[in-house]
PDB file of C-alpha atoms and ligand atoms in Angstrom:
ATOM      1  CA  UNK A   1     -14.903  23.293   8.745  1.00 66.00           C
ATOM      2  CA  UNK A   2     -18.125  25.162   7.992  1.00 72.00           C
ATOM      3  CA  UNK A   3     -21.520  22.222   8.129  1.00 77.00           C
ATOM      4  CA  UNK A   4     -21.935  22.514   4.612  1.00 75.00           C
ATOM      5  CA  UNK A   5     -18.705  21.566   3.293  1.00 76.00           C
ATOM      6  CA  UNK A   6     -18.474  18.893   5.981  1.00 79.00           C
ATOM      7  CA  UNK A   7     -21.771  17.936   4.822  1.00 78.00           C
ATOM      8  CA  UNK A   8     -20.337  17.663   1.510  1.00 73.00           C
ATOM      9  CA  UNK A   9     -17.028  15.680   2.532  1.00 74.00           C
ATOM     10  CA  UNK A  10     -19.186  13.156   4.100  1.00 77.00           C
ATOM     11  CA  UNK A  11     -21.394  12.789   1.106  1.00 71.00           C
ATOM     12  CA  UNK A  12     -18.404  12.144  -0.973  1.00 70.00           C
ATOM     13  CA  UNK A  13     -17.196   9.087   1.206  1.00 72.00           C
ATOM     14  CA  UNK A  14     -20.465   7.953   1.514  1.00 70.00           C
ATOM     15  CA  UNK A  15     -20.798   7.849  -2.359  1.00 64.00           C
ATOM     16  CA  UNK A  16     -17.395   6.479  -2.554  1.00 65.00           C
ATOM     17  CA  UNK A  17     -18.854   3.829  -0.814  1.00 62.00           C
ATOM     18  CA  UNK A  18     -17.521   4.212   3.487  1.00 68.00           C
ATOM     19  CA  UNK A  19     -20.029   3.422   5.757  1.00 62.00           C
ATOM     20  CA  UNK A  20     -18.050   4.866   8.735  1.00 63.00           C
ATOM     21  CA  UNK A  21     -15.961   8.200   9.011  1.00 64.00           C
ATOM     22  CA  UNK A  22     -13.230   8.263  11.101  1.00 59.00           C
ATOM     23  CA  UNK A  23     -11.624  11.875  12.801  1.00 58.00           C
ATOM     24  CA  UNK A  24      -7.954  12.266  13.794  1.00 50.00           C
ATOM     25  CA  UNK A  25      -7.314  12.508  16.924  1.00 49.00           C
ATOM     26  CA  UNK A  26      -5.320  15.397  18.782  1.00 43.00           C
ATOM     27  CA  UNK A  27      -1.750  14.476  18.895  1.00 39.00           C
ATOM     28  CA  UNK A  28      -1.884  13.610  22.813  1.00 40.00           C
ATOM     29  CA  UNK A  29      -5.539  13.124  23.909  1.00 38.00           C
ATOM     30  CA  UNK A  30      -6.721   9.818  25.518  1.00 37.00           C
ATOM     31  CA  UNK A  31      -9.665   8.455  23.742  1.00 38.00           C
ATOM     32  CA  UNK A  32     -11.562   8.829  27.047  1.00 38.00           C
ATOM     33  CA  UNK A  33     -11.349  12.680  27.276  1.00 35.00           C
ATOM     34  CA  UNK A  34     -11.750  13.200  23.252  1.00 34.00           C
ATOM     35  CA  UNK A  35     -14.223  15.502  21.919  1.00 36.00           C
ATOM     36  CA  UNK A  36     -16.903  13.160  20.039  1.00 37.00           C
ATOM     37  CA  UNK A  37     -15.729  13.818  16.574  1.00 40.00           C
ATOM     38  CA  UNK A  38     -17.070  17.097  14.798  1.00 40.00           C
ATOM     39  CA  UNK A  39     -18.169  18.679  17.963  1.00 37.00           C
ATOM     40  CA  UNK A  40     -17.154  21.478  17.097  1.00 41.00           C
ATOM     41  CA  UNK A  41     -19.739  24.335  16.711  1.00 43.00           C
ATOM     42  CA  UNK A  42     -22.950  22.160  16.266  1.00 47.00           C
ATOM     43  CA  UNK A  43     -24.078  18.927  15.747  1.00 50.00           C
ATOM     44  CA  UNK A  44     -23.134  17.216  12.083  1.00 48.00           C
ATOM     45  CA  UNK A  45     -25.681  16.562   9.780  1.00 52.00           C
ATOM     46  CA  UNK A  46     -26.927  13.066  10.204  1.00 55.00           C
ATOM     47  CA  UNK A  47     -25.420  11.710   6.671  1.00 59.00           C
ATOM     48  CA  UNK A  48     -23.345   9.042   8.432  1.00 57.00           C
ATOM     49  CA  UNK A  49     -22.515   7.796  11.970  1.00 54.00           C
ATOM     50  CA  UNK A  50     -19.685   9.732  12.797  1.00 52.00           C
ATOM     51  CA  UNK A  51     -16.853   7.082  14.788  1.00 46.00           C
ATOM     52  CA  UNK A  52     -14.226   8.115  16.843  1.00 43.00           C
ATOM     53  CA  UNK A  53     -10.898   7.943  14.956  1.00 41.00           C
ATOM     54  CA  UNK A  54      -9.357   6.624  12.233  1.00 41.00           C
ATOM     55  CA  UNK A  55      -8.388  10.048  10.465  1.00 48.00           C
ATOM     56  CA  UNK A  56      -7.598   8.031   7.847  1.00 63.00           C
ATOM     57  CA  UNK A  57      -5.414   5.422  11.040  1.00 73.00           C
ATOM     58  CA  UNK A  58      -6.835   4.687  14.200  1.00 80.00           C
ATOM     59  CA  UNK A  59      -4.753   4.768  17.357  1.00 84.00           C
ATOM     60  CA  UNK A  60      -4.859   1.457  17.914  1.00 93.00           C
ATOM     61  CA  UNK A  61      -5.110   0.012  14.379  1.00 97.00           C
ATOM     62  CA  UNK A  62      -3.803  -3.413  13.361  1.00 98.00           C
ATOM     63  CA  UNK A  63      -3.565  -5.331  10.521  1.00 98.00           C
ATOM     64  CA  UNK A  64      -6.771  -7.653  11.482  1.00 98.00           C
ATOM     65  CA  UNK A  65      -8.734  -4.355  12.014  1.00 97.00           C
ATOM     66  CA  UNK A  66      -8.404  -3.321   8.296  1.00 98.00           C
ATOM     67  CA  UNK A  67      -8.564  -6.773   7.144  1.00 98.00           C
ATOM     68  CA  UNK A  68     -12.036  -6.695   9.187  1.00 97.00           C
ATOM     69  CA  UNK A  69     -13.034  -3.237   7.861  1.00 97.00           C
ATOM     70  CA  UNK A  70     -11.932  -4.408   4.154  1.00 97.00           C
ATOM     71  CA  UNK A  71     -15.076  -7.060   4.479  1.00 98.00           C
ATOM     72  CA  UNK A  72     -16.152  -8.409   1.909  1.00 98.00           C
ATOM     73  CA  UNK A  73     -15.647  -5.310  -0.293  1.00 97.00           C
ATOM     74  CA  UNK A  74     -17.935  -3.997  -2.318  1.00 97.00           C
ATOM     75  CA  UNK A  75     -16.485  -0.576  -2.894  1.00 97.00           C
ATOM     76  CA  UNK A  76     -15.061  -0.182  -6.139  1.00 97.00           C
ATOM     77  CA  UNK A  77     -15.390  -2.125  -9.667  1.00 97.00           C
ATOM     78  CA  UNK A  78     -12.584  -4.661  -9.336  1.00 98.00           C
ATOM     79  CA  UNK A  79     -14.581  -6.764  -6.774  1.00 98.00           C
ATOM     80  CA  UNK A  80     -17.010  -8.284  -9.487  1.00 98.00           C
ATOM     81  CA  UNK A  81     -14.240 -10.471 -11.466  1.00 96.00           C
ATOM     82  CA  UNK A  82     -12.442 -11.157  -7.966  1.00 98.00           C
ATOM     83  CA  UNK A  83     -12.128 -14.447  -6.521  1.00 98.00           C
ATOM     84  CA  UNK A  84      -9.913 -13.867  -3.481  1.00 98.00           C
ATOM     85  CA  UNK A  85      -9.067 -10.306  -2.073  1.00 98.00           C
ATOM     86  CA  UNK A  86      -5.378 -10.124  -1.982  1.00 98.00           C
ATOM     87  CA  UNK A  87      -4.541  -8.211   1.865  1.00 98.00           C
ATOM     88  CA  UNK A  88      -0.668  -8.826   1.997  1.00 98.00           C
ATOM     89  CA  UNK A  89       1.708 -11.333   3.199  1.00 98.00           C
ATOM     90  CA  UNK A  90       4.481 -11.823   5.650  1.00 98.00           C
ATOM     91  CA  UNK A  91       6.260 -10.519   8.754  1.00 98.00           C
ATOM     92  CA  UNK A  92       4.429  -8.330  10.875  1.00 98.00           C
ATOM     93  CA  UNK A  93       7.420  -6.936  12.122  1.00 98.00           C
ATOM     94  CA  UNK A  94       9.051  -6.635   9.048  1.00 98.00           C
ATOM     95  CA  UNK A  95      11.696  -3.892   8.533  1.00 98.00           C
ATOM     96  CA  UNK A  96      10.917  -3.821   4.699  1.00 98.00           C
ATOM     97  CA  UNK A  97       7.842  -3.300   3.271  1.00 99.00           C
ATOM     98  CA  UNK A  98       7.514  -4.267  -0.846  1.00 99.00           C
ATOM     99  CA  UNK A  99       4.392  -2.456  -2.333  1.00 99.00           C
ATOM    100  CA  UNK A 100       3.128  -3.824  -5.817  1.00 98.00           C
ATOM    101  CA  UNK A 101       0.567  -2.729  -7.889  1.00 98.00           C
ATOM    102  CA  UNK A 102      -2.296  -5.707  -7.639  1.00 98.00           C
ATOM    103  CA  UNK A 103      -2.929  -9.130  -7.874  1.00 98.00           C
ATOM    104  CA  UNK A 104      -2.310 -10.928 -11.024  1.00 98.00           C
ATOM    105  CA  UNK A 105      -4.393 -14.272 -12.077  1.00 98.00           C
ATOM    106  CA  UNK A 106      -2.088 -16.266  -9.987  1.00 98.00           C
ATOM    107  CA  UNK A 107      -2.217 -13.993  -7.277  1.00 98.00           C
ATOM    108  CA  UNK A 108      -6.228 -13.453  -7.214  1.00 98.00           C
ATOM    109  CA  UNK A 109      -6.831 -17.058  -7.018  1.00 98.00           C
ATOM    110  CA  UNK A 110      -4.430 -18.283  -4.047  1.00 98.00           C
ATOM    111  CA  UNK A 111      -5.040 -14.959  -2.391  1.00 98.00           C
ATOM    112  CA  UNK A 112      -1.826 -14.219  -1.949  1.00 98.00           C
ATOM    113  CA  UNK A 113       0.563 -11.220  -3.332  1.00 98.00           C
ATOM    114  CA  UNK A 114       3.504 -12.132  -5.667  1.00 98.00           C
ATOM    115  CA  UNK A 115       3.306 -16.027  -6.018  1.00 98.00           C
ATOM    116  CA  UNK A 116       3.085 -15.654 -10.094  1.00 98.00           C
ATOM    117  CA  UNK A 117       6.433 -15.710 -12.306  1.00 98.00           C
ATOM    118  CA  UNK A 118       6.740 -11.434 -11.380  1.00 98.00           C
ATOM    119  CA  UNK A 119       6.543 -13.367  -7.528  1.00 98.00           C
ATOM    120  CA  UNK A 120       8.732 -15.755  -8.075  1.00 98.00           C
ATOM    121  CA  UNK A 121      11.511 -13.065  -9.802  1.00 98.00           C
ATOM    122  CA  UNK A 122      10.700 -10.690  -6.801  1.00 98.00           C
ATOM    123  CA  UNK A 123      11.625 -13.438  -4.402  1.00 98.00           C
ATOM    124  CA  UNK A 124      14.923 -14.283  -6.056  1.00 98.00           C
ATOM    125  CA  UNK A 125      15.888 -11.022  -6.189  1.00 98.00           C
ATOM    126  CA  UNK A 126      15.090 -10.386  -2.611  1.00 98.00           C
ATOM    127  CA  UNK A 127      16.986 -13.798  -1.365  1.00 98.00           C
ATOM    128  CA  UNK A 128      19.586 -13.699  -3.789  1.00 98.00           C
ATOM    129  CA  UNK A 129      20.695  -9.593  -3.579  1.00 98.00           C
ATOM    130  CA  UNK A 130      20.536 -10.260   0.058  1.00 98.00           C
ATOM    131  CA  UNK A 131      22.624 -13.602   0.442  1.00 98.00           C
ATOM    132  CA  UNK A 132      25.454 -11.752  -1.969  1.00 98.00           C
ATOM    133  CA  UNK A 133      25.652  -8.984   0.511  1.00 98.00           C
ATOM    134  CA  UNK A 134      25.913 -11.013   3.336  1.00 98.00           C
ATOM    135  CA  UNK A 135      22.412 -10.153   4.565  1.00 98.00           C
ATOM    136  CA  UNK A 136      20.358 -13.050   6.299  1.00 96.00           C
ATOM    137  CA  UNK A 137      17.023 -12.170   4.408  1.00 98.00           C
ATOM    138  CA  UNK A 138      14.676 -14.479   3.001  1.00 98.00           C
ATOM    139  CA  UNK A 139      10.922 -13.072   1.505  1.00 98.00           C
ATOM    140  CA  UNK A 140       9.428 -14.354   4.545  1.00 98.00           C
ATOM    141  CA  UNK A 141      11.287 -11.605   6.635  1.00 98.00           C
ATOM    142  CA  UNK A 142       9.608  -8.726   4.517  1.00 98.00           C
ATOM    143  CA  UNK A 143       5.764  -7.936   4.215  1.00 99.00           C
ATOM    144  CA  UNK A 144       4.529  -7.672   0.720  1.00 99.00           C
ATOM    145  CA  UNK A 145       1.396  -6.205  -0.114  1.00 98.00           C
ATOM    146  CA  UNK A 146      -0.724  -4.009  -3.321  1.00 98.00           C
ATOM    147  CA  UNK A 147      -2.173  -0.582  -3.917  1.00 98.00           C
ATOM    148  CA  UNK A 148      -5.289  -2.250  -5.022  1.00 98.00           C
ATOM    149  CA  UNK A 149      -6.241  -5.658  -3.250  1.00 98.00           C
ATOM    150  CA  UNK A 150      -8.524  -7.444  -6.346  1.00 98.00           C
ATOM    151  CA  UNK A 151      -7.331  -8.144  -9.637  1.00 98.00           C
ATOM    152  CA  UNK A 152      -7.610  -5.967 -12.473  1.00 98.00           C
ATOM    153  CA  UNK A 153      -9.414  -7.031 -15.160  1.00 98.00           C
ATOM    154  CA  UNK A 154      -6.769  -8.564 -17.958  1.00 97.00           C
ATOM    155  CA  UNK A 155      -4.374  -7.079 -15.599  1.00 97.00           C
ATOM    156  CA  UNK A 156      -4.902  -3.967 -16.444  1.00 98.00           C
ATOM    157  CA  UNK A 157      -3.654  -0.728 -14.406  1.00 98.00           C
ATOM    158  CA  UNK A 158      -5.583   0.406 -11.721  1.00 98.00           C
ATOM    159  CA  UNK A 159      -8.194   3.219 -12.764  1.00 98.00           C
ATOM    160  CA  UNK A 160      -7.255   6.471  -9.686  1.00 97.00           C
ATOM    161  CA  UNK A 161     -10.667   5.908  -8.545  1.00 97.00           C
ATOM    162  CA  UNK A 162      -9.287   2.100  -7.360  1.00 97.00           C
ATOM    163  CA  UNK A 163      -6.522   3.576  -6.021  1.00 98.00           C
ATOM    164  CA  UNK A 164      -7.704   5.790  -4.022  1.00 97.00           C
ATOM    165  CA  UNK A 165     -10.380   3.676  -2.518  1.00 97.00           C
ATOM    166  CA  UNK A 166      -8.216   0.940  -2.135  1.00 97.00           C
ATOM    167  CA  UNK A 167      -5.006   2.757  -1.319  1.00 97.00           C
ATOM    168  CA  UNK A 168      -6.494   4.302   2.021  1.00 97.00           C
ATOM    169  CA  UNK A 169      -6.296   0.471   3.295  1.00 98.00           C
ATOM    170  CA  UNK A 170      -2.475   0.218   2.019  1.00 98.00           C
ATOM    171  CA  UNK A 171      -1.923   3.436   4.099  1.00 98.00           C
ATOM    172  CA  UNK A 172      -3.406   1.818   7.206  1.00 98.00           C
ATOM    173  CA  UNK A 173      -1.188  -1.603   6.543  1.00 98.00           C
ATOM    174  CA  UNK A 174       1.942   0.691   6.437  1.00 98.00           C
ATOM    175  CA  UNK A 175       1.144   2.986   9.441  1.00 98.00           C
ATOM    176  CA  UNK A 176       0.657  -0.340  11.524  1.00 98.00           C
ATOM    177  CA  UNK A 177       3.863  -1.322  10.259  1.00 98.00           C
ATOM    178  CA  UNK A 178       5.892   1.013  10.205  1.00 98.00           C
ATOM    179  CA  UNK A 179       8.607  -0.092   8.612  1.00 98.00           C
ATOM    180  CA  UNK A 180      12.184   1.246   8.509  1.00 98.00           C
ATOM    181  CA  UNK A 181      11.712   1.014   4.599  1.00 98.00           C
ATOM    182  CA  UNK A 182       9.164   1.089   2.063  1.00 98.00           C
ATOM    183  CA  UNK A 183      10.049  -0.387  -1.238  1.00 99.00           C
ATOM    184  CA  UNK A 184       7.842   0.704  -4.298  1.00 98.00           C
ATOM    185  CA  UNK A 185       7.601  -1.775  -7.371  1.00 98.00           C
ATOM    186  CA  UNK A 186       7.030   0.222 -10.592  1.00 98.00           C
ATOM    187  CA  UNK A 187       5.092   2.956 -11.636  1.00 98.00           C
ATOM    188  CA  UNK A 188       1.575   2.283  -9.765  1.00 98.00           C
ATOM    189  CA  UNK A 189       3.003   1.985  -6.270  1.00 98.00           C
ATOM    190  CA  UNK A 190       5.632   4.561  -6.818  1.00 98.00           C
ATOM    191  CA  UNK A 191       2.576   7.204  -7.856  1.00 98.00           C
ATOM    192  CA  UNK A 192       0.285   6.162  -5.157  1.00 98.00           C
ATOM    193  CA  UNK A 193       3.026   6.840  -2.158  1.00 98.00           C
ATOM    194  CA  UNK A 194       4.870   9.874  -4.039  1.00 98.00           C
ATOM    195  CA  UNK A 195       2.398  11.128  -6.217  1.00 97.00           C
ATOM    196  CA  UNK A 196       3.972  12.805  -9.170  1.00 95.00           C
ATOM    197  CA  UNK A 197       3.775  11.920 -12.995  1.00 94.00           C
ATOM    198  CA  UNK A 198       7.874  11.376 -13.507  1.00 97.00           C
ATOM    199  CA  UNK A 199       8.810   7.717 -14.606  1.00 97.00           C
ATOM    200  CA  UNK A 200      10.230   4.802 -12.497  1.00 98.00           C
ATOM    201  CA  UNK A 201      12.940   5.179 -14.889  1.00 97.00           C
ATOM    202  CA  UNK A 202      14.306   8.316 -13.555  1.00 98.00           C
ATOM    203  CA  UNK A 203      13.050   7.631  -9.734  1.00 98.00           C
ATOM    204  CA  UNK A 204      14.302   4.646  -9.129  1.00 98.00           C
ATOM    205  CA  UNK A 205      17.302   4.214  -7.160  1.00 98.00           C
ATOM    206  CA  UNK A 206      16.942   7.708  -4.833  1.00 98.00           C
ATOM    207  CA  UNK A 207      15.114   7.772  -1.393  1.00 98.00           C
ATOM    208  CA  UNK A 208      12.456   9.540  -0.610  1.00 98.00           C
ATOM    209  CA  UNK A 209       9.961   9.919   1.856  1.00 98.00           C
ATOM    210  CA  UNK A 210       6.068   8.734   2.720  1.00 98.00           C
ATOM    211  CA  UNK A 211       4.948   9.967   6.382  1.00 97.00           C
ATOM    212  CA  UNK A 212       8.374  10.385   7.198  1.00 98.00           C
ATOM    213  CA  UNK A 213       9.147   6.547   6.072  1.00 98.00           C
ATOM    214  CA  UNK A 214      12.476   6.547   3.677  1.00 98.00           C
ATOM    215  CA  UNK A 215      10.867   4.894   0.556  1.00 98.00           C
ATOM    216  CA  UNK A 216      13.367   3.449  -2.666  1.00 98.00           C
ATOM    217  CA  UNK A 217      11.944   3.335  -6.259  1.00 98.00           C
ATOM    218  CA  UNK A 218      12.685  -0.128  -8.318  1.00 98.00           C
ATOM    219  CA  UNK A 219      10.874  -1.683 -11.230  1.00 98.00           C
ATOM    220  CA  UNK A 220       8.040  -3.764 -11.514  1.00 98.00           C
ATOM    221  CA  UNK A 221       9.649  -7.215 -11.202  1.00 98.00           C
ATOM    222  CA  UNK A 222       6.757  -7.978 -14.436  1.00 98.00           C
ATOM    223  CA  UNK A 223       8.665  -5.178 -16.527  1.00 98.00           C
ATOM    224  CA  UNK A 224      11.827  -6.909 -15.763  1.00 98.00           C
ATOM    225  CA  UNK A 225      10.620  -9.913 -17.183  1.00 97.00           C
ATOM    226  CA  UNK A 226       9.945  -8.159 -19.905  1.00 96.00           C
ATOM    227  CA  UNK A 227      13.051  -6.194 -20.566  1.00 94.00           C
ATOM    228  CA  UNK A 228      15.121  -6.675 -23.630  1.00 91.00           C
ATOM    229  CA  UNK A 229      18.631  -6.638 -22.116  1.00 93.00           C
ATOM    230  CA  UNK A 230      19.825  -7.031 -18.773  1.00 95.00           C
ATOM    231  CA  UNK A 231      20.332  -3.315 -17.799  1.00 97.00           C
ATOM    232  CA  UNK A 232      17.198  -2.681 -16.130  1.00 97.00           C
ATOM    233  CA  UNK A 233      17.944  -6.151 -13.994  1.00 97.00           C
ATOM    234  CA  UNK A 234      21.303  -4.659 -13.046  1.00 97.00           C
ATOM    235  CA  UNK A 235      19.969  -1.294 -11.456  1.00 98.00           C
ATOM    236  CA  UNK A 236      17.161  -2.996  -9.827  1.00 98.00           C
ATOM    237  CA  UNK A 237      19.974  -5.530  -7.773  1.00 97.00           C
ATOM    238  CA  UNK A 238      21.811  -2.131  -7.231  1.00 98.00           C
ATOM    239  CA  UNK A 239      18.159  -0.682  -5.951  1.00 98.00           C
ATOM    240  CA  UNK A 240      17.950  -3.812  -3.227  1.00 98.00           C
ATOM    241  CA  UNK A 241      21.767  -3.442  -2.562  1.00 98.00           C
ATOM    242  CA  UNK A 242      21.479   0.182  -1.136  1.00 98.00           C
ATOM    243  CA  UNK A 243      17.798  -0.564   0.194  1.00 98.00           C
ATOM    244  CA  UNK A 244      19.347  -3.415   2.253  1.00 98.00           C
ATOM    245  CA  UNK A 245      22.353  -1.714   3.706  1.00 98.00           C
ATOM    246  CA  UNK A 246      19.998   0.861   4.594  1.00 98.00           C
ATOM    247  CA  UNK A 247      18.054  -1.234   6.601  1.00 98.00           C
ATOM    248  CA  UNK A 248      20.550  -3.952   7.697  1.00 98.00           C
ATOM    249  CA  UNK A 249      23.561  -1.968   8.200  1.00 96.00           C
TER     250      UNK A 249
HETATM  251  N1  URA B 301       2.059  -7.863  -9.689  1.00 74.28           N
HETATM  252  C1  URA B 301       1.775  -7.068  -8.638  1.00 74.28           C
HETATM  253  O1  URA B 301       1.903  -5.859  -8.717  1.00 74.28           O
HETATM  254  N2  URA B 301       1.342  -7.636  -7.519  1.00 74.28           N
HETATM  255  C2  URA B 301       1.196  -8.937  -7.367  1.00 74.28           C
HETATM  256  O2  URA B 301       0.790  -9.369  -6.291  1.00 74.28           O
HETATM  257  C3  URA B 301       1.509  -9.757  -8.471  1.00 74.28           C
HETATM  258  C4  URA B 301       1.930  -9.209  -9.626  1.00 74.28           C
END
C-alpha cells in the first residue's frame, strides 16, 4: 500500500473515531519476530500509533479485551441516549452463537441482550425447540449478543454507519468464539454477517457461511411477535430444528 492511501485509510479510522490501528499478522509469525506493522518501504505517517495486531482480531483476543477496548464508547451516535452498553451474554464456550440487532428499552437498562418480551420468546423457542428434539439446551448454553451494542433511539434500525463501527466488535466476539454455528435474528444481523439486500423471508432456513462459520437465517423473534398467523412461528421452530441437529447431532 502506497503512504498516501495508507495515510488516507488511517485518517478514515481515525475520523471514524479508533484511536489504535491494528495490522494482521502473517499466517505463522510469532509476535516476537513480526515486522512492526507498516514497515514496509518507509516509515508511516505519524496520524496514529500504529499497534501490533488486531487486523481487525488479535492473536490472542478475548472477550474481556474487546469489552476493554469497547470503553466507555464514544464512537458513534447511539451512545448519547444509552444507559448501559449491551456486550453479550452467556457461555463462553458456546457452540451456538444468536446475533440480534440491538438492545431494546429493556435490554439498554439491565445491560443485558434479549431479556424484553422478543427475549423472553427467543428463550422459549431456544428451550422449548430443543427439549422437543431431545436436545439438552437451555439459553444459558448459547452466547447471545447485537450488531450494535447501545440502543437505538425509539428502537429504530441501526443507521450502516452504527453498524459498521459497532459491528467490527461483534466480529471480534465471534472470532474468539468460534462457534460451530452462528444464528442470525432478522434482517439487521443477517445483512451485517452476509451482506446482501435479499429478505429474511427468502434466507431464512439455508446455511451459509461467515469466515468459514456455517451461519442459519431466522426471524427477528420481535417480528414474530408481531406476525398475524402462526406461519412465520412454524418455519422459525423448523430454523432451530435443523440449526440444532447441526450442532448437536
Ligand atoms: N432485539 C434485539 O435485536 N436485541 C435485543 O437484545 C433485544 C431485542
Amino acid at each position: 500500500m502506497s503512504q498516501k492511501l495508507l495515510a488516507q485509510v488511517l485518517a478514515y479510522y481515525r475520523d471514524l473515531g479508533f484511536k489504535d490501528i491494528y495490522r494482521r499478522m502473517p499466517e505463522k509469525a510469532s509476535p516476537a519476530v513480526t515486522e512492526p506493522a507498516a514497515a514496509v518501504e518507509a516509515e508511516p505517517p505519524a496520524l496514529l500509533p500504529v499497534i501490533e495486531l488486531p487486523g481487525l482480531t488479535p492473536a490472542d483476543d478475548t472477550l474481556e479485551k474487546i469489552r476493554e477496548d469497547i470503553g466507555d464508547c464514544k464512537r458513534c451516535r447511539l451512545h448519547e441516549g444509552r444507559h448501559n452498553i449491551v456486550f453479550g451474554v452467556g457461555n463462553p464456550r458456546a457452540k451456538i452463537v444468536f446475533v440480534g440487532e440491538g438492545p431494546g428499552e429493556d435490554e439498554d437498562l439491565q445491560g443485558i441482550p434479549f431479556v424484553g418480551k422478543a427475549g423472553q420468546l427467543l428463550t422459549a423457542m431456544i428451550e422449548n425447540t430443543a427439549k422437543k428434539e431431545g436436545i439438552p439446551l437451555l439459553r444459558a448454553d448459547v452466547y447471545i449478543a447485537n450488531v450494535v451494542k447501545c440502543r437505538p433511539p425509539k428502537n429504530r434500525t441501526p443507521e450502516p454507519d452504527e453498524m459498521e463501527i459497532c459491528g467490527q466488535f461483534l466480529f471480534r466476539q465471534l472470532e474468539v468464539l468460534k462457534p460451530k454455528a452462528i444464528c442470525v435474528l432478522g434482517g439487521t444481523a443477517m445483512r451485517a454477517l452476509l451482506g446482501g439486500k435479499e429478505g429474511v423471508t427468502k434466507m431464512r432456513g439455508q446455511w451459509y457461511k461467515w469466515r468459514g462459520i456455517p451461519v442459519m437465517v431466522t426471524y427477528h423473534p420481535s417480528y414474530l411477535l408481531r406476525a398475524y398467523n402462526a406461519g412465520p412461528k412454524r418455519e422459525a421452530w423448523e430454523d432451530l430444528k435443523k440449526l440444532f441437529h447441526f450442532v448437536y447431532d
